PDB file of C-alpha atoms in Angstrom:
ATOM      1  CA  MET A 295     -10.120  14.506  13.935  1.00  0.00           C
ATOM      2  CA  ASN A 296      -7.404  14.082  16.528  1.00  0.00           C
ATOM      3  CA  LEU A 297      -3.740  13.327  15.924  1.00  0.00           C
ATOM      4  CA  THR A 298      -3.980   9.585  16.612  1.00  0.00           C
ATOM      5  CA  SER A 299      -6.738   8.938  14.078  1.00  0.00           C
ATOM      6  CA  SER A 300      -4.895  11.083  11.542  1.00  0.00           C
ATOM      7  CA  VAL A 301      -1.709   9.048  12.009  1.00  0.00           C
ATOM      8  CA  ASN A 302      -3.686   5.795  11.743  1.00  0.00           C
ATOM      9  CA  TRP A 303      -5.332   7.048   8.537  1.00  0.00           C
ATOM     10  CA  VAL A 304      -1.978   7.955   6.972  1.00  0.00           C
ATOM     11  CA  TYR A 305      -0.492   4.628   8.097  1.00  0.00           C
ATOM     12  CA  GLY A 306      -3.419   2.725   6.585  1.00  0.00           C
ATOM     13  CA  LEU A 307      -3.049   4.659   3.342  1.00  0.00           C
ATOM     14  CA  ASN A 308       0.668   3.826   3.183  1.00  0.00           C
ATOM     15  CA  VAL A 309      -0.035   0.135   3.845  1.00  0.00           C
ATOM     16  CA  ALA A 310      -2.679   0.098   1.094  1.00  0.00           C
ATOM     17  CA  ALA A 311      -0.276   1.783  -1.339  1.00  0.00           C
ATOM     18  CA  ALA A 312       2.456  -0.728  -0.459  1.00  0.00           C
ATOM     19  CA  CYS A 313       0.079  -3.650  -1.056  1.00  0.00           C
ATOM     20  CA  VAL A 314      -0.981  -2.233  -4.421  1.00  0.00           C
ATOM     21  CA  SER A 315       2.595  -1.648  -5.566  1.00  0.00           C
ATOM     22  CA  LEU A 316       3.615  -5.109  -4.345  1.00  0.00           C
ATOM     23  CA  SER A 317       0.746  -6.669  -6.303  1.00  0.00           C
ATOM     24  CA  PHE A 318       1.786  -4.660  -9.367  1.00  0.00           C
ATOM     25  CA  ILE A 319       5.403  -5.845  -9.052  1.00  0.00           C
ATOM     26  CA  CYS A 320       4.229  -9.456  -8.671  1.00  0.00           C
ATOM     27  CA  ALA A 321       2.027  -9.097 -11.761  1.00  0.00           C
ATOM     28  CA  VAL A 322       4.956  -7.718 -13.772  1.00  0.00           C
ATOM     29  CA  VAL A 323       7.277 -10.517 -12.611  1.00  0.00           C
ATOM     30  CA  VAL A 324       4.678 -13.190 -13.409  1.00  0.00           C
ATOM     31  CA  GLY A 325       4.031 -11.548 -16.783  1.00  0.00           C
ATOM     32  CA  VAL A 326       7.738 -11.485 -17.641  1.00  0.00           C
ATOM     33  CA  PHE A 327       8.572 -15.026 -16.511  1.00  0.00           C
TER      34      PHE A 327
END
């Protein structure tokens, strides 16, 4: 595994984590209001 693919993998993981946390925040907001 070279550096570029490693960086892309980490970037993809961060994007996935951001999407999950954003969905969780939206679910909490919708549940509260």
